[in-house]
Coordinates of C-alpha atoms in Angstrom, one line a residue:
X4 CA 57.4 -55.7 -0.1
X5 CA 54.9 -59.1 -0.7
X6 CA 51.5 -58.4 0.0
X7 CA 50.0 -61.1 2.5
X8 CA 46.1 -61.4 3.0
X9 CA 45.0 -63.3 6.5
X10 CA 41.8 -64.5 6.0
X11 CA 40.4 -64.7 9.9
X12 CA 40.5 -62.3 13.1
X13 CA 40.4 -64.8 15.7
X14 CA 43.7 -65.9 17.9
X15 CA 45.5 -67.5 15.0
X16 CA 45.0 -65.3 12.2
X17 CA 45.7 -62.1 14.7
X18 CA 48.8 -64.0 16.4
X19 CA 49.6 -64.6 12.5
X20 CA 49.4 -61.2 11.0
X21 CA 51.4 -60.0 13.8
X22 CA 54.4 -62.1 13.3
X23 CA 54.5 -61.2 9.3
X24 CA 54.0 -57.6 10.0
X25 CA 57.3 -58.0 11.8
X26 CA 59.0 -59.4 9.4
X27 CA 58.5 -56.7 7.0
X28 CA 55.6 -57.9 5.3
X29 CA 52.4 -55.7 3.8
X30 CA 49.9 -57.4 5.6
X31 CA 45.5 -57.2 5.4
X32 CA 43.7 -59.2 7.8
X33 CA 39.8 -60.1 7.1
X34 CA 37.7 -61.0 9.7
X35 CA 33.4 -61.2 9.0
X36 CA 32.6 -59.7 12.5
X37 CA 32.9 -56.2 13.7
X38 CA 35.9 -56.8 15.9
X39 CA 38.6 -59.4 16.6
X40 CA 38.1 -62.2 18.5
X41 CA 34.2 -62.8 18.3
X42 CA 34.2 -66.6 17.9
X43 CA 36.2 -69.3 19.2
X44 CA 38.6 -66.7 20.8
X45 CA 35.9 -65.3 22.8
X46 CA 35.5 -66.7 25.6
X47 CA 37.4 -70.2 25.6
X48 CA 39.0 -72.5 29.1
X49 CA 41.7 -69.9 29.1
X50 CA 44.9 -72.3 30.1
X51 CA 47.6 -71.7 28.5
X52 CA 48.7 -75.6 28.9
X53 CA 51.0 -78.2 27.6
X54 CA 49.9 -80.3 30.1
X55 CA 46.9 -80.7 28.1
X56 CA 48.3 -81.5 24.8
X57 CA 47.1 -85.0 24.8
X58 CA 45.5 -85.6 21.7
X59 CA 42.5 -87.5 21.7
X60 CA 43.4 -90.3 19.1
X61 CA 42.6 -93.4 21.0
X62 CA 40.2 -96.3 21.6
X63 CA 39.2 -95.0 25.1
X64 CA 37.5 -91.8 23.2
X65 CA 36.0 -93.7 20.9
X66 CA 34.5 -96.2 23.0
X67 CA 33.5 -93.1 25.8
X68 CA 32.0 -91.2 22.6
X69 CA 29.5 -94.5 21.9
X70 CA 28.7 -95.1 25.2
X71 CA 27.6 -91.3 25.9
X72 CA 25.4 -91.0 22.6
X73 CA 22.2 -91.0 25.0
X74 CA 23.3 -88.8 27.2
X75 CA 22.9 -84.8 26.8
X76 CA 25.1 -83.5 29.6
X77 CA 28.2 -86.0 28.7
X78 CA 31.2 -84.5 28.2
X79 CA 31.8 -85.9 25.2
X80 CA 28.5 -85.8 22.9
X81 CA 28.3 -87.0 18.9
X82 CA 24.8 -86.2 17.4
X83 CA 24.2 -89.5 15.8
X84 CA 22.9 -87.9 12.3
X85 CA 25.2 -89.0 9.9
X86 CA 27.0 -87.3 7.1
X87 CA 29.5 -87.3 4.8
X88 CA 31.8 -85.0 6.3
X89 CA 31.6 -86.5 10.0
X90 CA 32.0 -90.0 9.2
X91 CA 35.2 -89.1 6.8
X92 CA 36.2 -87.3 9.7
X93 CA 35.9 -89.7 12.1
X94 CA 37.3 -92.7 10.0
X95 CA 40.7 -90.7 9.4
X96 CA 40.8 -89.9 13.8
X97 CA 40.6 -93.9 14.2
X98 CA 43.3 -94.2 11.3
X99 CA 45.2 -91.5 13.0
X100 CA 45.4 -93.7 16.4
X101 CA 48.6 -95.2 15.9
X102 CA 50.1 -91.5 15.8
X103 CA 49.0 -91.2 19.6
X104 CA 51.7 -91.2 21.6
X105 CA 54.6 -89.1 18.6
X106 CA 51.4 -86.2 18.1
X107 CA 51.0 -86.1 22.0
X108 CA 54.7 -85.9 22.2
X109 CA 54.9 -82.7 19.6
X110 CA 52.1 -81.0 20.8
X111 CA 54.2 -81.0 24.4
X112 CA 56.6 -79.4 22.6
X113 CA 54.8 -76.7 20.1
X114 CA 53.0 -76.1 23.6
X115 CA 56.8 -75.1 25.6
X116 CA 57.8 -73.1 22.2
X117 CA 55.3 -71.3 22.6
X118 CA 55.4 -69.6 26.0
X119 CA 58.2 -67.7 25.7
X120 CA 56.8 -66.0 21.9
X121 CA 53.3 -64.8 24.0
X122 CA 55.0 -63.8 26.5
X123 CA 57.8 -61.6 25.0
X124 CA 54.9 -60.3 22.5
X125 CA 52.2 -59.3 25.3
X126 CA 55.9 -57.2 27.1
X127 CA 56.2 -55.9 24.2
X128 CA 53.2 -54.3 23.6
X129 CA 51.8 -53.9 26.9
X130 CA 49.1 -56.3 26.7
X131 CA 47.2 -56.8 29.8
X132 CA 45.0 -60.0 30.0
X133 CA 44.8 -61.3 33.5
X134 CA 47.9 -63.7 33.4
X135 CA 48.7 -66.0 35.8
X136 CA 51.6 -68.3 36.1
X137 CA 50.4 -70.1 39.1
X138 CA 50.5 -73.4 37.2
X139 CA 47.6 -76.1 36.2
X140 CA 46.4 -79.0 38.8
X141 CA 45.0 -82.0 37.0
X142 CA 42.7 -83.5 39.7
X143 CA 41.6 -87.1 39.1
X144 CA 38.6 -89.1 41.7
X145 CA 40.0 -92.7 40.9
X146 CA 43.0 -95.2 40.3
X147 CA 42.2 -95.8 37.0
X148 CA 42.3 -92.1 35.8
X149 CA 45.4 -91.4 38.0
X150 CA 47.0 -94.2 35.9
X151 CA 46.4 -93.3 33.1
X152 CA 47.6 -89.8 33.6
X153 CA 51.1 -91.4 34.5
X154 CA 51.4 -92.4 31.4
X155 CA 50.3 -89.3 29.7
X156 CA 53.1 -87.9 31.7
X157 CA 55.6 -90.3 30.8
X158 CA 54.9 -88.6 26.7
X159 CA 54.6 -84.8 27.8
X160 CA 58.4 -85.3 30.0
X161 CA 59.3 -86.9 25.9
X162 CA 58.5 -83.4 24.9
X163 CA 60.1 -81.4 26.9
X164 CA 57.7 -80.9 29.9
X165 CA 57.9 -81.6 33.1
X166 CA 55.2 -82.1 35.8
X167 CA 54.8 -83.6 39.4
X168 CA 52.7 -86.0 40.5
X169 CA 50.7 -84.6 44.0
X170 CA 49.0 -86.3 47.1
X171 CA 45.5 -85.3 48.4
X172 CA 47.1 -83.3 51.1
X173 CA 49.1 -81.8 48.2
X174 CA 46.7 -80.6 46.3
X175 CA 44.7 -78.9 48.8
X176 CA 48.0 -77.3 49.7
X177 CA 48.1 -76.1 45.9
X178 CA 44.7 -75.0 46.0
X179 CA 43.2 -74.8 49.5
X180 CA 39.2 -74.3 48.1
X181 CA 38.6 -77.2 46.2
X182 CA 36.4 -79.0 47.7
X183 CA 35.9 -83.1 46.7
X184 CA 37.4 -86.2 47.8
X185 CA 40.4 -87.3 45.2
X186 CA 42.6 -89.7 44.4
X187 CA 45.5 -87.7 43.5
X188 CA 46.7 -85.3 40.8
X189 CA 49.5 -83.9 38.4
X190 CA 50.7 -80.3 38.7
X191 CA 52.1 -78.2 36.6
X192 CA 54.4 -75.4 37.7
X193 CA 55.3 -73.8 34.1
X194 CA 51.6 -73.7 32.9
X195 CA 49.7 -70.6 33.2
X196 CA 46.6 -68.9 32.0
X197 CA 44.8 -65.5 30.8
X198 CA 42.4 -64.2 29.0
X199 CA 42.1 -64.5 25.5
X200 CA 39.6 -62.6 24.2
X201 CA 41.8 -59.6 25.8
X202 CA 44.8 -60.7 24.3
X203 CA 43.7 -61.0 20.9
X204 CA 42.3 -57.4 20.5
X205 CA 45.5 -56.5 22.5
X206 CA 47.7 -57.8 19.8
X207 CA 44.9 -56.4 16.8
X208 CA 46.3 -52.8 18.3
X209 CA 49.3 -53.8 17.9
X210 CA 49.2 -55.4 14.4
X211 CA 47.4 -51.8 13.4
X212 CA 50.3 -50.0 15.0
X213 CA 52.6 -51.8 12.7
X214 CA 51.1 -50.7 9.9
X215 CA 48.7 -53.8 9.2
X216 CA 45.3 -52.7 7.0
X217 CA 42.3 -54.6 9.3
X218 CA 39.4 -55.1 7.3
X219 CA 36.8 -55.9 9.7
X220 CA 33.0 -56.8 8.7
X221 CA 34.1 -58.2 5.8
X222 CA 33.3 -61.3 4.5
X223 CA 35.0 -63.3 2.0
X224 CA 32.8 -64.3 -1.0
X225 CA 35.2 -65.2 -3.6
X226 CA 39.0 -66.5 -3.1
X227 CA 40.9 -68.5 -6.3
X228 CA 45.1 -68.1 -6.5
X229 CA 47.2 -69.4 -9.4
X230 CA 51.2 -69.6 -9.5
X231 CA 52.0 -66.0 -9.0
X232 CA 48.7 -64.3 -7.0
X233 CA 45.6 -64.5 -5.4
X234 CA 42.6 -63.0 -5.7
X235 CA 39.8 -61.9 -2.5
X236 CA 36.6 -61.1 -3.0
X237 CA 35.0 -59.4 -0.2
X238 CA 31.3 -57.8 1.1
X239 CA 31.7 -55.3 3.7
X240 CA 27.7 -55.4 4.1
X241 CA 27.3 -52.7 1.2
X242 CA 29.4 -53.2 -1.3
X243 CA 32.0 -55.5 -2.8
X244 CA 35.4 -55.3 -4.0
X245 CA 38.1 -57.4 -5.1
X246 CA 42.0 -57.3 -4.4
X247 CA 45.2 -59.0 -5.5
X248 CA 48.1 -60.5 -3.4
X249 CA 50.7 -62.1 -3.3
X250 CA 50.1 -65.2 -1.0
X251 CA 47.1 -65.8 1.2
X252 CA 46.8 -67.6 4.6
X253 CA 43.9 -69.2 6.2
X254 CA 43.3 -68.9 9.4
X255 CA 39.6 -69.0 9.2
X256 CA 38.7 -71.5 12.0
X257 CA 35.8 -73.9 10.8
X258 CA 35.3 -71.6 7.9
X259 CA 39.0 -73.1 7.0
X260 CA 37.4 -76.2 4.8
X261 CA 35.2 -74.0 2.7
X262 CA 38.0 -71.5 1.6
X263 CA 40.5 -74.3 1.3
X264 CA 38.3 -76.5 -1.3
X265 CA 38.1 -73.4 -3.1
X266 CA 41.7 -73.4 -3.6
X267 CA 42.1 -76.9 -4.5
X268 CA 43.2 -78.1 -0.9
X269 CA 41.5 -80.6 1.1
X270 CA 40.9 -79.2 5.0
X271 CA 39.1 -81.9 6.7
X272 CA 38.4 -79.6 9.9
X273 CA 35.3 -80.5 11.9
X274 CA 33.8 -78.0 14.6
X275 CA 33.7 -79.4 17.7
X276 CA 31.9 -77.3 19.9
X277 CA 32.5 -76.3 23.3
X278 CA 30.9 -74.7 26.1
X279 CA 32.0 -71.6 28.8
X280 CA 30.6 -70.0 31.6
X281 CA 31.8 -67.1 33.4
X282 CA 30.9 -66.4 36.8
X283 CA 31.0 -63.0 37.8
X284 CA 32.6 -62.4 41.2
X285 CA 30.2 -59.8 43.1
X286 CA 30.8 -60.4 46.6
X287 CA 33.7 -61.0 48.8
X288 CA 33.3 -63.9 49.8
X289 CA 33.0 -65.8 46.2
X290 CA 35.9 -64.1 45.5
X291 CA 37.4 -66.0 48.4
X292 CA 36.2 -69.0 47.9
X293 CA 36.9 -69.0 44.0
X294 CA 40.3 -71.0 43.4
X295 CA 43.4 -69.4 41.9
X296 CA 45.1 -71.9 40.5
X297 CA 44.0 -73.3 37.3
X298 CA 42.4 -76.9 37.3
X299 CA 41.7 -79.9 34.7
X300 CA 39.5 -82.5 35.7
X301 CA 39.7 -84.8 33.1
X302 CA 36.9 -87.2 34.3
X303 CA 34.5 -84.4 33.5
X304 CA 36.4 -82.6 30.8
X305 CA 36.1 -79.0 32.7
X306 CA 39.2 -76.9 32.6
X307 CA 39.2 -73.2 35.0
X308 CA 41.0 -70.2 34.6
X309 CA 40.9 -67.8 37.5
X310 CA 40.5 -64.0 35.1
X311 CA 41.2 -61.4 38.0
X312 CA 39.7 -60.9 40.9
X313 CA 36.1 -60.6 39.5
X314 CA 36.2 -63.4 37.2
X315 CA 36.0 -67.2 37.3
X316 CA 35.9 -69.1 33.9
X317 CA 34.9 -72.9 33.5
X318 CA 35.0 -74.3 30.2
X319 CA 34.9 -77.7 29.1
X320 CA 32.9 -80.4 27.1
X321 CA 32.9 -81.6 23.4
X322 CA 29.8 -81.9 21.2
X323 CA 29.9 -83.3 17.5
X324 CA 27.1 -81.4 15.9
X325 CA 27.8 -80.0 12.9
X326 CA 27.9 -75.8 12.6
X327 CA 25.2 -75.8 15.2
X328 CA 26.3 -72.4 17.6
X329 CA 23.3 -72.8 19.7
X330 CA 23.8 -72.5 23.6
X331 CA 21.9 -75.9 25.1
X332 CA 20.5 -75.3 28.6
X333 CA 21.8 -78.8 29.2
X334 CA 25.4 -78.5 28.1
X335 CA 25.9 -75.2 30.8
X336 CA 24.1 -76.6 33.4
X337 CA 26.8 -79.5 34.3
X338 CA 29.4 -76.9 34.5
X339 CA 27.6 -74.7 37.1
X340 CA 26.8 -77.6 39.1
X341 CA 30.4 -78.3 38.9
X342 CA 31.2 -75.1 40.5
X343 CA 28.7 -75.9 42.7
X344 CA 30.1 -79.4 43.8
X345 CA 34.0 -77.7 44.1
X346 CA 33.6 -74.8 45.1
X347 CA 30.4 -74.5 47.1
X348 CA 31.3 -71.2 48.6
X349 CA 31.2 -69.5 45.3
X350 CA 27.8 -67.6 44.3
X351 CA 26.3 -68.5 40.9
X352 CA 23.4 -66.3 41.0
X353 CA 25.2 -64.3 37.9
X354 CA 26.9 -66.9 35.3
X355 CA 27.6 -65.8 31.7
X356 CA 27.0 -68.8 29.3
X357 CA 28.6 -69.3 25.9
X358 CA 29.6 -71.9 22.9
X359 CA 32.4 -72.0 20.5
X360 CA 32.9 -74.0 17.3
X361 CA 36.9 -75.9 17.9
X362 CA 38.6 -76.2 14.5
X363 CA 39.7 -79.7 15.0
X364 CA 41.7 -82.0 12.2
X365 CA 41.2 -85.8 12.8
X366 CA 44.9 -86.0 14.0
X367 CA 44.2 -83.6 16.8
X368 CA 47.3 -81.4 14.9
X369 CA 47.1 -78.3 13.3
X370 CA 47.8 -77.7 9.9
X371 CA 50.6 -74.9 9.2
X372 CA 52.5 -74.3 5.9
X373 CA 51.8 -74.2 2.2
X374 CA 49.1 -75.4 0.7
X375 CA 48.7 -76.8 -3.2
X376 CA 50.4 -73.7 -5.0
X377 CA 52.8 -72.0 -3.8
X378 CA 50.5 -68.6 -2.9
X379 CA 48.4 -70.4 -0.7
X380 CA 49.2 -70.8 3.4
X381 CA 47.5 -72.3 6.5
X382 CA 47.8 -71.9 9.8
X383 CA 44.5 -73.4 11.3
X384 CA 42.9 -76.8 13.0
X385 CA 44.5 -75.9 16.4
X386 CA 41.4 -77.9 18.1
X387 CA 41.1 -77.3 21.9
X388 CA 45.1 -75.9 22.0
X389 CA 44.4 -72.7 19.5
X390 CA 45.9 -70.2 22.5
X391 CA 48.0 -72.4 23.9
X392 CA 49.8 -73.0 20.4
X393 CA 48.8 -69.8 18.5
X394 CA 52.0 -68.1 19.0
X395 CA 55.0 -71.0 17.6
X396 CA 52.5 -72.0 14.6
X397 CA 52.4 -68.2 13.7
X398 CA 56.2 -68.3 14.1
X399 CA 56.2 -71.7 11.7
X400 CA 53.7 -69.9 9.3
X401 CA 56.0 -66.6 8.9
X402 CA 58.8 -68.9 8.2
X403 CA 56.9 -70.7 5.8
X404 CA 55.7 -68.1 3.7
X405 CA 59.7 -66.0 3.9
X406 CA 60.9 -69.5 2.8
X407 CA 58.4 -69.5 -0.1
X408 CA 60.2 -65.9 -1.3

């Protein structure tokens, strides 16, 4: 049986390990916090959408990104510091425009190959993490957005998905709450969403149940691989120890571009970080008010996910600043005015704020397969579609590294 090592406890290196495992692999996961799921994967938009898998690679972002530098609550921020890494970074998403419309196009249909792996997986093992398949409403205010969402329409139906456009009477049929005065919107039917954070350490069970060794609190110091093997160095916070393999995968998140120049590959992810908030449910009548069906407002850059009947998540913004983790005051406070301005029946006396570092590659794509030798994997760079397309790269990665045997 090959020994596998999965460097990362987050969606993609769980969703990972559990799809070796099943193939009959010998499988140790490492992962620096205490538990699964503590980083990006705690507490993200929640949408489980291929209606969202437009990629960002084109002149509109670039030119919204300049013209937002001087403000601190845009939805799309870039700390004007320069270095190295973010202005390689940025140079190969401009070069990577062209690829716009064939990446949007794929990612439509890694999103619909997807569905049916999570799915079948959370059955499987009984996973319970607030899923709803009520669909995702993209609301737009103006002509212009409307528009252009046609044509992003026009490349998801090119991938396999297919979604309606909807009327102002329409949508407040869909979801009778929301509040506002709109243009129009597109809708969804097959989209869905849950909880992630609830998911992952769902399938972690799992993975243990199959036999998987989970190393948690352990950090990976040292990593090199030749030909044959590869060899992890770890610090559990007391002491070290070393192990051999025989193939690795890295599914580290940001920490994906470290490891991977250790190994001789070149990574170029960038964190993009992104905000959450949570409001808690108390009373009745938020709960009421609160909407059910998912929404994307893509003016704004704020997605929802409804999480139970106590639970209302809004998520949303990107900010280019480097490793930074810090939660800004004026980053969360345009997403509880949002809920404010919707949904002005809901109470947000008690909201639960919180930023995540996005493992983005300049293409918007993520990476998955082998790297330099032939002992070295990567399943990582998912961007803002990590649990959305966690379970068909994991698929792609286990075929990968059988095909490598």
């Amino acid at each position: 049986m090959k020994r596998i090592a999965v460097i990362g406890g987050g969606i993609t290196g769980i969703t990972t390990a559990y799809t070796l495992a099943k193939r009959g692999l010998d499988v140790t996961v490492y992962e620096t916090h205490r538990y699964a799921a503590m980083e990006t994967s705690f507490a993200n938009g929640g949408q489980l959408s291929a209606s969202n898998a437009e990629v960002w690679n084109n002149w509109q972002t670039v030119i919204k990104g300049i013209k937002w530098m001087s403000r601190r609550d845009a939805p799309l921020l870039v700390n004007p510091k320069p270095s190295w890494h973010k202005l390689s970074w940025f140079a190969e998403f401009m070069a990577a425009i062209p690829q716009y419309e064939k990446n949007t196009t794929e990612t439509a249909r890694l999103a619909i190959a997807a569905r049916d792996h999570l799915f079948a997986w959370a059955q499987e093992e009984g996973i319970d993490f607030d899923l709803k398949k009520q669909g995702i409403l993209h609301i737009y205010r103006d002509k212009a957005g409307f528009d252009h969402a046609a044509r992003v329409s026009r490349l998801l139906a090119a991938g396999g998905l297919e979604r309606r456009s909807v009327t102002p009477e329409e949508m407040k049929a869909i979801e009778p709450t929301l509040a506002g005065t709109y243009y129009g919107g597109f809708f969804t039917e097959s989209d869905s969403t849950g909880d992630i954070h609830k998911f992952t350490n769902g399938l972690a069970d799992a993975i243990q149940r199959l036999g998987v060794k989970t190393c948690y609190g352990h950090t990976v110091t040292e990593l090199s691989a030749d030909e044959n093997s590869a060899w992890i160095t770890v610090h559990n916070g007391e002491e070290q120890s070393r192990d051999t393999f025989d193939g690795v995968v890295i599914c580290a998140g940001v920490g994906s571009r470290g490891l991977a120049s250790k190994l001789g590959d070149r990574v170029n992810i960038y964190p993009v970080k992104g905000y959450s908030i949570t409001v808690e449910l108390d009373d009745e009548a938020s709960q009421k008010a609160a909407p059910t069906v998912s929404l994307l407002d893509d003016a704004t850059k704020i997605v929802t996910s409804r999480l139970g009947d106590g639970r209302f998540r809004v998520a949303g913004t990107a900010e280019f600043s480097g490793y930074n983790r810090d939660i800004k005051d004026d980053r969360i406070r345009p997403l509880t005015r949002w809920v404010e301005q919707c949904f002005p029946g809901v109470c947000t006396r008690r909201v639960v704020p919180w930023a995540g570092l996005r493992p983005m590659l300049p293409n918007m794509m993520p990476r998955v397969g082998p790297g330099r030798l032939p002992t070295v994997f990567y399943n990582t760079g998912h961007g803002h579609l990590g649990w959305t397309l966690s379970a068909i790269t994991a698929e792609m990665l286990a075929d990968a590294v059988e095909k490598a045997s």
